[in-house]
């Protein structure tokens, strides 16, 4: 059975990750074209119903390793390597995020397999899968094929849409896996800590995104004043969240939120791919950046090359005046 | 404790990067530099050495790449590494992630490090995965995108952001850690360190010296193949305004917002 195996990530409450569900739907679609099976792997505490429920997205079987911990890559590499070898899967597919990168990389070493990451599309060519991967800041797209099996495909965030179909349930297969010695040498102390205030950015129609270009934590006030004047909320990049300048709940991107407001106003944000994937579907993108070569200008509708410290305060005043009058 | 820092020579940020349509590889001509993300790995090693919780006997910079890559090693040494190791061989050209990870693991094996540090990504390849590939070959635990490392009792306590927020993870040594750029602010090398870098020991290895099987590396040993290179779908370029007179710029922004009924 030359199928496609997907890793389905879940949080501590047992909710599956949207990008994992998307990867299952994508695998099911591709398996249909290849005339083969899509299956999923889950680890840790996943209920029978939870596992079987992945059938709705297109998984025929779900391999469950109850004893392997969720959240760290290497135990999952052990599980997936065993399932791939025992069952003869030809491809492993991951939705966008972080853990999939690490698991896919581990499998590459373990199974001497080819890997492609940041994949935006997968197609069938001559009975094999070919991955499309944007490279060099999305300035070119390469088609990557695999030599031998399995082939490892790591998707970009939001590349694959989750489609809950007719609610068919998957066969749940419990697997026992002996973890490698080195897989047990990393231990989760706390998982998914929410740093900073719990802010809501998903419902805002206007978002002012602040990045490292703001210069320091206190300067987020410039973004907040503008957002207040416009009736919107403030979002942030990982760089400033990691630095402790702004709450994680406001972060957009690969390991943050995905938004599509009417306006995304990026101030002092370079436009790295991992940020872009979380906001590129905004209806209007306005960027203020002092570097004319900043990647953000490649995908903004209006780009202002200039110093945000000069522009933001005046813009806030002008918006207030316009709204007041 | 011995720390190996993986480093890479990449095209300078100012160079317009492109793929050579004949070789289907990155065109590596033009000005080059040490991958900026790797400077955070070297700085992390220096901070562990200076932190006093672990005795660091040696920091070794390790790279794989053509002859020119010694310049990246010199920069790594100027930033604090004690010596460097250069894996270079025609046979390695065209290696994909699978082959590169294998080759780097082999050269690291010959060094027997207690800790391997590297940057979160290379500025050119943007694969984010080499650390985890190397770790599995070395049979070591690993973590990527780490923004805080505390060392105590032969163990690291690491923090990093994953899908659901911040994870704190305890990792036993020996281990492979890729660090995020928020972990530290790399220091500038002193003029003395820059001048002295070329005098520090540098070992050069070919594939055979470290037991790399030739058919596992290079284009022939790779498990992926670039079948085609296409331009991205064309998008209407946005309007660009250079801010000269800020009052005028702001007027234009407000008009633009108004037009789209965003106010
Ligand atoms: C696995 C992985 C996951 C990631 N996940 C995310 C994620 O979820 N979200 C995310 O955002 N990032 C994520 N990143 C990080 C991402 O790659 C970038 O590092 C980050 O988005 C950069 O943030 P930034 O734009 O604030 O900072 P920078 O890239 O440093 O950009 C700052 C910008 O500000 C401009 N600037 C400076 N001063 C001024 C001024 N006075 N006026 C105007 N402009 C100015 C500069 O020209 C520059 O373009 C991830 C990375 C990896 C590897």
XYZ file of C-alpha atoms and ligand atoms in Angstrom:
641
model
C 0.000 0.000 0.000
C 1.859 3.009 -1.290
C -0.141 5.585 0.614
C 0.322 9.045 2.097
C 0.810 9.356 5.850
C -0.081 12.618 7.628
C 0.842 13.703 11.124
C -2.135 15.193 12.969
C -1.025 17.593 15.704
C -3.333 18.339 18.622
C -3.343 20.693 21.603
C -3.609 19.651 25.242
C -7.414 19.608 25.021
C -7.337 17.164 22.114
C -8.305 19.699 19.418
C -6.612 18.971 16.120
C -4.611 21.682 14.418
C -6.342 23.261 11.431
C -3.234 22.902 9.274
C -3.003 19.199 10.113
C -6.632 18.716 9.094
C -5.836 20.558 5.874
C -2.940 18.181 5.254
C -5.271 15.186 5.692
C -7.731 16.628 3.160
C -4.865 17.308 0.753
C -3.514 13.772 1.231
C -6.975 12.309 0.583
C -7.296 14.301 -2.638
C -3.846 13.234 -3.846
C -4.399 9.618 -2.768
C -7.535 9.617 -4.891
C -5.522 10.702 -7.912
C -2.799 8.144 -7.188
C -5.284 5.363 -6.439
C -3.979 4.863 -2.942
C -4.793 5.556 0.717
C -4.471 8.589 3.007
C -3.835 7.803 6.651
C -2.924 9.765 9.767
C -0.721 9.360 12.830
C -1.695 10.675 16.240
C 0.226 10.396 19.495
C -0.635 10.745 23.152
C -4.050 11.108 24.641
C -6.464 10.997 21.709
C -9.900 9.445 22.233
C -11.355 6.742 19.967
C -13.901 9.217 18.649
C -11.292 11.903 18.166
C -9.053 9.602 16.152
C -11.886 8.045 14.130
C -13.213 11.552 13.430
C -10.214 12.250 11.203
C -12.034 10.036 8.711
C -14.252 13.016 7.936
C -11.241 14.792 6.448
C -10.286 11.775 4.377
C -8.076 9.509 6.524
C -8.917 5.834 5.990
C -6.855 4.650 8.929
C -5.493 6.457 11.963
C -2.427 5.018 13.662
C -2.446 5.943 17.320
C 0.607 5.692 19.569
C -0.823 6.343 23.030
C 2.474 6.057 24.847
C 4.386 8.562 22.760
C 4.181 12.127 24.108
C 2.690 14.948 21.986
C 4.557 18.204 21.459
C 8.150 17.110 20.850
C 9.352 15.885 17.489
C 11.665 12.967 18.086
C 9.242 10.481 19.696
C 6.910 11.171 16.759
C 9.769 10.467 14.337
C 10.047 7.040 15.993
C 6.324 6.419 15.546
C 6.111 7.622 11.956
C 9.290 5.824 10.887
C 7.842 2.571 12.190
C 4.437 3.037 10.562
C 6.028 4.052 7.256
C 8.347 1.034 7.266
C 5.772 -1.507 8.479
C 2.979 -0.336 6.203
C 5.035 0.821 3.255
C 3.825 4.423 2.938
C 5.364 6.321 0.011
C 4.948 9.861 1.326
C 4.726 11.706 4.616
C 2.821 15.006 4.545
C 2.770 17.786 7.145
C 0.639 20.923 7.419
C 2.381 24.228 8.152
C 3.585 25.113 11.622
C 6.752 24.193 13.474
C 6.643 20.633 14.748
C 6.090 19.223 11.267
C 9.392 20.781 10.168
C 11.226 18.991 12.957
C 9.490 15.645 12.497
C 9.941 15.769 8.719
C 13.625 16.574 9.183
C 14.057 13.673 11.607
C 12.402 11.285 9.152
C 14.712 12.525 6.413
C 17.706 11.338 8.445
C 16.090 8.176 9.754
C 14.776 6.915 6.424
C 17.374 8.504 4.129
C 14.519 10.316 2.428
C 14.128 13.474 0.371
C 12.425 16.442 1.998
C 10.826 19.633 0.680
C 9.575 22.354 2.978
C 7.376 25.468 2.655
C 5.400 23.615 -0.007
C 2.453 25.585 -1.372
C 1.067 22.993 -3.759
C 1.409 19.285 -4.475
C 0.608 17.722 -7.835
C 0.617 14.281 -9.401
C 3.007 13.810 -12.296
C 3.617 10.380 -13.903
C 2.119 8.601 -10.923
C 4.326 10.419 -8.423
C 3.969 13.460 -6.215
C 5.757 16.666 -7.134
C 5.998 19.472 -4.574
C 5.912 23.145 -5.530
C 8.125 25.240 -3.323
C 8.618 29.003 -3.490
C 12.264 29.960 -2.898
C 14.372 33.097 -2.514
C 11.694 35.217 -0.851
C 9.029 33.797 -3.171
C 10.791 35.133 -6.257
C 10.783 31.719 -7.945
C 8.897 28.457 -7.564
C 10.697 25.147 -7.944
C 9.040 21.839 -8.743
C 10.670 19.180 -6.600
C 10.454 15.459 -7.326
C 11.591 12.603 -5.104
C 14.213 9.931 -5.776
C 13.163 6.721 -4.059
C 10.731 6.435 -1.170
C 9.446 7.812 1.028
C 9.189 11.466 0.027
C 8.673 14.001 2.828
C 6.485 17.026 2.121
C 6.212 19.861 4.636
C 3.488 22.348 3.748
C 3.509 26.084 4.210
C 1.018 27.517 6.694
C -2.505 27.612 5.240
C -1.395 25.887 2.020
C -3.966 23.129 2.400
C -7.644 23.679 3.172
C -9.413 21.400 5.606
C -12.553 19.875 4.109
C -14.787 17.982 6.477
C -16.557 15.578 4.149
C -19.479 13.243 4.751
C -18.373 12.244 8.242
C -17.093 8.760 7.468
C -15.000 7.458 10.342
C -11.472 6.135 10.128
C -10.307 2.756 11.350
C -8.210 3.344 14.483
C -5.099 1.181 14.725
C -3.182 1.260 18.005
C 0.557 0.910 17.555
C 3.223 0.122 20.110
C 6.487 1.874 19.429
C 9.705 1.565 21.335
C 11.151 5.042 21.564
C 14.773 5.604 20.613
C 17.107 6.280 23.454
C 17.768 9.872 22.311
C 14.056 10.598 21.805
C 13.510 10.350 25.539
C 16.241 12.857 26.384
C 14.135 15.937 25.781
C 11.238 16.468 28.164
C 8.419 19.000 27.981
C 8.303 21.087 31.145
C 5.470 23.427 30.110
C 3.681 23.545 26.774
C 1.946 26.401 25.016
C 2.465 29.139 27.582
C 0.536 32.299 26.637
C 2.827 35.260 27.231
C 1.301 38.675 27.680
C -2.311 39.805 27.700
C -5.090 37.879 25.982
C -5.969 40.277 23.188
C -8.426 39.668 20.377
C -7.217 40.486 16.887
C -9.247 38.008 14.860
C -12.443 40.038 14.832
C -10.875 43.370 13.918
C -11.563 44.741 10.447
C -8.551 46.990 10.691
C -5.219 45.817 12.059
C -2.113 47.890 12.647
C 0.804 45.466 12.713
C 3.925 46.491 14.588
C 7.397 45.027 14.021
C 10.975 45.448 15.165
C 11.096 48.723 13.246
C 9.154 50.324 16.101
C 12.491 50.303 17.882
C 11.369 49.590 21.425
C 8.499 48.271 23.479
C 7.116 51.676 24.455
C 6.790 52.698 20.836
C 3.919 50.245 20.411
C 1.956 53.231 21.698
C 2.334 54.722 18.188
C 0.603 51.671 16.709
C -2.045 51.620 19.424
C -2.892 55.299 18.969
C -3.358 54.804 15.246
C -5.422 51.640 15.765
C -7.620 53.498 18.276
C -8.151 56.346 15.858
C -9.073 53.937 13.081
C -11.245 51.705 15.246
C -8.954 48.702 14.858
C -6.611 46.522 16.884
C -2.842 46.017 17.057
C -1.021 42.920 15.799
C 2.649 41.960 15.993
C 5.500 39.922 14.495
C 7.302 37.069 16.228
C 10.416 39.203 16.544
C 8.682 41.650 18.878
C 6.715 38.971 20.724
C 9.914 36.992 21.376
C 11.468 40.228 22.620
C 8.611 40.665 25.105
C 7.367 43.911 23.512
C 3.872 42.642 22.765
C 1.579 39.717 23.742
C 1.751 36.392 21.935
C -2.019 36.537 21.427
C -1.426 39.422 18.982
C 1.140 37.557 16.883
C 0.429 36.869 13.252
C 2.127 34.180 11.203
C 3.419 30.661 11.085
C 3.341 30.061 14.833
C 0.718 32.707 15.528
C -2.636 33.672 14.084
C -3.952 33.926 10.561
C -6.017 36.994 9.773
C -7.683 38.588 6.768
C -8.896 42.045 7.810
C -10.139 44.774 5.464
C -6.923 46.671 6.127
C -3.565 45.485 7.379
C -1.231 48.381 8.047
C 2.290 47.055 8.604
C 4.597 49.441 10.446
C 8.267 48.509 10.707
C 7.680 44.956 9.509
C 10.102 43.428 6.981
C 7.568 41.012 5.511
C 9.291 37.677 6.193
C 7.529 34.653 4.692
C 6.539 33.403 8.161
C 4.700 36.656 8.794
C 3.277 36.966 5.285
C 1.553 33.563 5.465
C -0.596 34.851 8.320
C -1.819 38.074 6.698
C -1.418 37.890 2.922
C -5.151 37.448 2.381
C -5.951 40.831 3.902
C -8.113 42.875 1.517
C -5.779 45.882 1.569
C -2.160 45.935 2.695
C -0.412 49.185 3.491
C 3.232 49.063 4.533
C 5.452 51.683 6.098
C 9.129 50.764 6.057
C 12.302 52.808 5.740
C 14.022 50.172 3.605
C 12.910 50.435 -0.056
C 14.027 46.813 -0.567
C 11.948 45.374 2.291
C 10.104 42.246 1.079
C 6.807 43.626 2.427
C 6.664 46.024 -0.547
C 6.457 42.991 -2.856
C 2.979 42.220 -1.591
C 1.587 45.519 -0.341
C -1.022 47.573 -2.197
C 0.408 50.836 -0.950
C 3.987 51.098 0.229
C 5.391 54.106 2.047
C 9.173 54.319 2.112
C 9.889 56.372 5.189
C 10.432 56.605 8.919
C 7.438 55.389 10.873
C 8.344 57.635 13.790
C 7.635 60.633 11.597
C 4.646 59.199 9.764
C 2.558 57.364 12.383
C 1.860 60.307 14.745
C 0.845 62.575 11.861
C -1.261 59.842 10.315
C -3.064 59.304 13.626
C -3.838 63.040 13.833
C -5.020 63.132 10.237
C -7.283 60.120 10.706
C -8.763 61.682 13.846
C -9.354 64.933 11.996
C -10.916 63.156 9.041
C -13.196 61.078 11.275
C -14.099 64.006 13.475
C -14.943 66.190 10.503
C 32.325 20.863 27.424
C 32.979 21.183 23.732
C 30.589 23.223 21.591
C 30.497 22.963 17.805
C 28.836 25.828 15.934
C 27.600 25.046 12.451
C 28.069 27.997 10.126
C 27.433 28.652 6.458
C 28.667 31.057 3.861
C 25.738 32.727 2.094
C 25.327 35.444 -0.532
C 25.469 38.874 1.085
C 22.079 40.373 1.929
C 22.636 43.067 -0.697
C 23.102 40.544 -3.524
C 20.064 39.854 -5.698
C 19.799 36.072 -5.395
C 18.815 33.934 -8.358
C 18.787 30.332 -9.479
C 21.057 29.284 -12.328
C 18.711 27.684 -14.836
C 21.428 25.330 -16.140
C 22.590 23.812 -12.875
C 19.240 24.410 -11.146
C 21.253 25.535 -8.129
C 21.551 28.893 -6.421
C 23.903 31.168 -8.311
C 26.611 31.722 -5.710
C 28.592 34.376 -7.489
C 28.932 37.820 -5.930
C 29.731 39.093 -2.456
C 29.347 36.534 0.346
C 29.062 36.649 4.076
C 28.666 34.519 7.171
C 24.998 33.537 7.468
C 23.700 36.224 9.883
C 21.497 33.691 11.702
C 24.597 31.636 12.606
C 26.169 34.565 14.453
C 23.443 34.047 17.072
C 24.640 30.452 17.502
C 28.224 31.582 18.084
C 27.066 34.278 20.496
C 25.002 31.673 22.392
C 28.142 29.527 22.717
C 30.112 32.536 23.993
C 27.425 33.335 26.552
C 27.444 29.752 27.841
C 31.225 29.996 28.158
C 31.039 33.331 29.974
C 27.977 32.397 32.024
C 29.934 30.273 34.465
C 27.406 27.429 34.811
C 29.382 25.111 32.564
C 33.020 24.897 31.736
C 33.419 25.349 28.010
C 36.793 24.005 26.924
C 36.457 24.658 23.268
C 34.205 26.329 20.699
C 34.704 24.941 17.204
C 33.195 26.466 14.059
C 32.256 23.846 11.465
C 31.227 24.396 7.884
C 30.679 22.495 4.687
C 31.218 24.383 1.463
C 33.590 25.354 -1.320
C 37.053 26.759 -0.756
C 35.718 30.293 -0.350
C 33.793 29.208 2.771
C 36.967 29.609 4.863
C 36.022 33.278 5.001
C 32.875 32.374 6.911
C 35.052 30.338 9.279
C 37.391 33.290 9.789
C 34.406 35.444 10.706
C 33.167 32.754 13.112
C 36.582 32.642 14.750
C 36.681 36.440 14.962
C 33.352 36.237 16.816
C 34.773 33.849 19.386
C 35.357 30.302 18.093
C 38.737 28.841 19.079
C 39.361 26.931 15.880
C 37.503 25.712 12.842
C 36.802 22.711 10.655
C 36.131 22.914 6.944
C 34.516 20.024 5.099
C 35.136 20.617 1.432
C 35.021 18.265 -1.517
C 33.825 18.429 -5.113
C 31.731 15.358 -4.354
C 29.516 17.424 -2.035
C 28.344 19.919 -4.654
C 24.604 19.837 -5.237
C 23.769 18.035 -1.975
C 20.151 18.417 -0.853
C 18.986 18.678 2.779
C 19.144 14.905 3.285
C 22.716 14.641 1.929
C 23.933 17.847 3.631
C 22.583 16.748 7.013
C 24.314 13.387 6.647
C 27.643 14.947 5.663
C 27.558 17.503 8.497
C 26.706 14.748 10.984
C 29.738 12.791 9.806
C 32.140 15.679 10.255
C 30.600 16.455 13.672
C 30.994 12.819 14.680
C 34.742 13.213 14.238
C 34.637 16.094 16.754
C 32.446 14.416 19.418
C 30.815 17.649 20.637
C 28.707 17.926 23.787
C 26.580 20.605 22.181
C 25.958 21.600 18.571
C 24.552 25.092 17.984
C 23.338 26.594 14.710
C 21.134 29.426 13.446
C 17.391 29.008 12.844
C 17.807 29.106 9.070
C 20.264 29.941 6.352
C 19.663 33.250 4.668
C 19.702 31.633 1.218
C 18.253 28.121 1.529
C 15.608 28.900 4.174
C 15.081 25.229 5.058
C 14.895 25.483 8.888
C 15.589 21.758 9.140
C 19.336 20.990 9.088
C 19.632 20.905 12.890
C 16.977 18.219 13.250
C 18.455 16.135 10.404
C 21.937 16.287 11.942
C 20.568 15.421 15.398
C 18.908 12.224 14.284
C 22.084 11.040 12.554
C 24.065 11.810 15.702
C 21.402 10.116 17.854
C 21.087 13.262 19.964
C 18.000 15.083 21.242
C 17.283 18.378 19.500
C 15.107 21.453 19.433
C 14.846 24.269 16.891
C 13.946 27.988 17.131
C 15.229 28.213 20.728
C 15.249 31.737 22.217
C 16.559 30.998 25.727
C 19.085 28.464 26.984
C 19.990 27.832 30.630
C 22.731 25.318 31.354
C 23.002 23.299 34.563
C 24.071 19.757 35.483
C 24.719 18.583 31.958
C 21.223 19.658 30.978
C 19.765 22.559 29.026
C 16.496 24.257 29.821
C 15.277 25.767 26.567
C 12.384 27.991 25.592
C 10.883 28.368 22.180
C 7.658 29.329 20.506
C 5.696 26.554 18.795
C 2.137 26.282 17.462
C 0.329 26.968 20.713
C 2.594 29.410 22.549
C 5.877 29.083 24.410
C 7.258 25.661 25.316
C 9.863 25.082 28.012
C 11.834 21.917 27.333
C 14.594 20.178 29.258
C 17.231 18.638 27.020
C 20.040 16.336 28.146
C 23.484 16.789 26.658
C 24.849 15.961 24.177
C 22.287 17.798 22.044
C 21.724 19.799 18.855
C 20.028 23.187 19.267
C 19.079 25.647 16.539
C 18.621 29.130 17.951
C 16.146 31.828 16.962
C 17.379 35.352 16.297
C 15.734 36.688 19.461
C 18.103 34.671 21.661
C 20.805 37.337 21.803
C 22.401 40.370 20.229
C 25.637 39.121 18.617
C 28.686 41.166 19.607
C 30.882 42.894 17.062
C 34.301 41.306 16.653
C 37.232 43.386 17.865
C 39.788 44.524 15.340
C 42.338 42.341 17.111
C 40.083 39.289 16.793
C 39.548 39.962 13.094
C 43.296 40.302 12.522
C 44.045 37.160 14.530
C 41.349 34.952 12.984
C 43.489 33.662 10.148
C 46.092 32.418 12.586
C 43.735 30.173 14.530
C 43.888 26.429 13.697
C 41.780 25.330 10.750
C 41.405 21.679 9.754
C 40.313 20.860 6.250
C 38.658 17.522 5.547
C 37.604 15.797 2.363
C 34.671 13.380 2.450
C 36.902 10.307 2.861
C 38.653 11.769 5.917
C 35.485 11.668 7.994
C 33.961 8.477 6.602
C 31.394 10.048 4.279
C 30.230 7.557 1.681
C 30.536 9.272 -1.660
C 27.287 7.857 -3.042
C 25.294 9.442 -0.175
C 26.207 13.012 -1.077
C 26.293 15.462 -3.965
C 23.717 15.585 -6.681
C 23.750 11.814 -7.186
C 23.346 11.068 -3.496
C 20.437 13.493 -3.103
C 16.873 12.294 -2.673
C 15.176 15.293 -4.217
C 15.412 16.581 -7.742
C 14.590 20.013 -9.041
C 12.357 19.287 -12.031
C 11.508 22.835 -13.041
C 11.904 26.446 -11.997
C 9.003 28.795 -12.643
C 8.326 32.439 -11.979
C 5.690 33.114 -9.300
C 2.208 34.120 -10.444
C 2.356 37.774 -11.441
C 0.748 40.237 -9.101
C -0.036 43.859 -9.842
C 2.775 45.768 -8.165
C 1.508 48.085 -5.451
C 1.894 51.831 -5.479
C 5.035 53.157 -3.767
C 5.376 56.578 -2.180
C 8.727 57.907 -0.983
C 8.153 60.022 2.077
C 9.725 63.399 1.391
C 7.191 65.788 2.864
C 5.415 63.875 5.618
C 2.303 66.114 5.605
C 1.868 65.393 1.932
C 2.516 61.680 2.418
C -0.100 61.509 5.142
C -2.605 63.308 2.924
C -2.027 60.706 0.240
C -2.454 57.859 2.708
C -5.729 59.305 3.984
C -6.993 59.749 0.408
C -6.037 56.139 -0.348
C -7.867 54.924 2.752
C -10.878 57.071 1.910
C -11.063 55.709 -1.612
C -11.293 52.208 -0.166
C -13.844 53.261 2.467
C -11.512 52.271 5.252
C -12.107 55.306 7.414
C 9.901 28.457 12.073
C 9.678 29.929 12.109
C 8.453 30.409 12.521
C 8.229 31.785 12.537
N 6.977 32.228 12.886
C 6.716 33.548 12.788
C 5.397 34.045 13.041
O 4.461 33.315 13.408
N 5.185 35.388 12.893
C 6.168 36.262 12.518
O 5.886 37.472 12.402
N 7.419 35.816 12.306
C 7.714 34.483 12.432
N 8.998 34.063 12.215
C 10.081 35.056 12.136
C 10.219 35.717 10.797
O 11.074 34.936 9.989
C 10.856 37.123 10.947
O 12.070 37.022 11.651
C 9.961 38.127 11.673
O 8.659 38.121 11.120
C 10.569 39.501 11.548
O 9.853 40.439 12.326
P 9.933 42.001 12.007
O 9.420 42.253 10.647
O 9.280 42.681 13.156
O 11.480 42.314 12.159
P 12.601 42.608 11.065
O 12.657 41.523 10.071
O 13.821 42.926 11.836
O 12.093 43.901 10.295
C 12.035 45.180 10.839
C 11.732 46.135 9.712
O 11.543 47.434 10.222
C 12.095 48.380 9.328
N 12.388 49.586 10.077
C 13.350 49.775 11.015
N 13.287 51.014 11.526
C 12.278 51.634 10.885
C 11.731 52.955 10.966
N 12.198 53.864 11.811
N 10.688 53.256 10.159
C 10.187 52.346 9.293
N 10.667 51.084 9.186
C 11.696 50.735 9.974
C 13.312 47.696 8.761
O 13.646 48.244 7.499
C 12.850 46.248 8.667
O 12.327 45.942 7.391
C 9.258 32.687 12.187
C 10.482 32.188 11.781
C 10.710 30.841 11.728
C 12.034 30.351 11.259
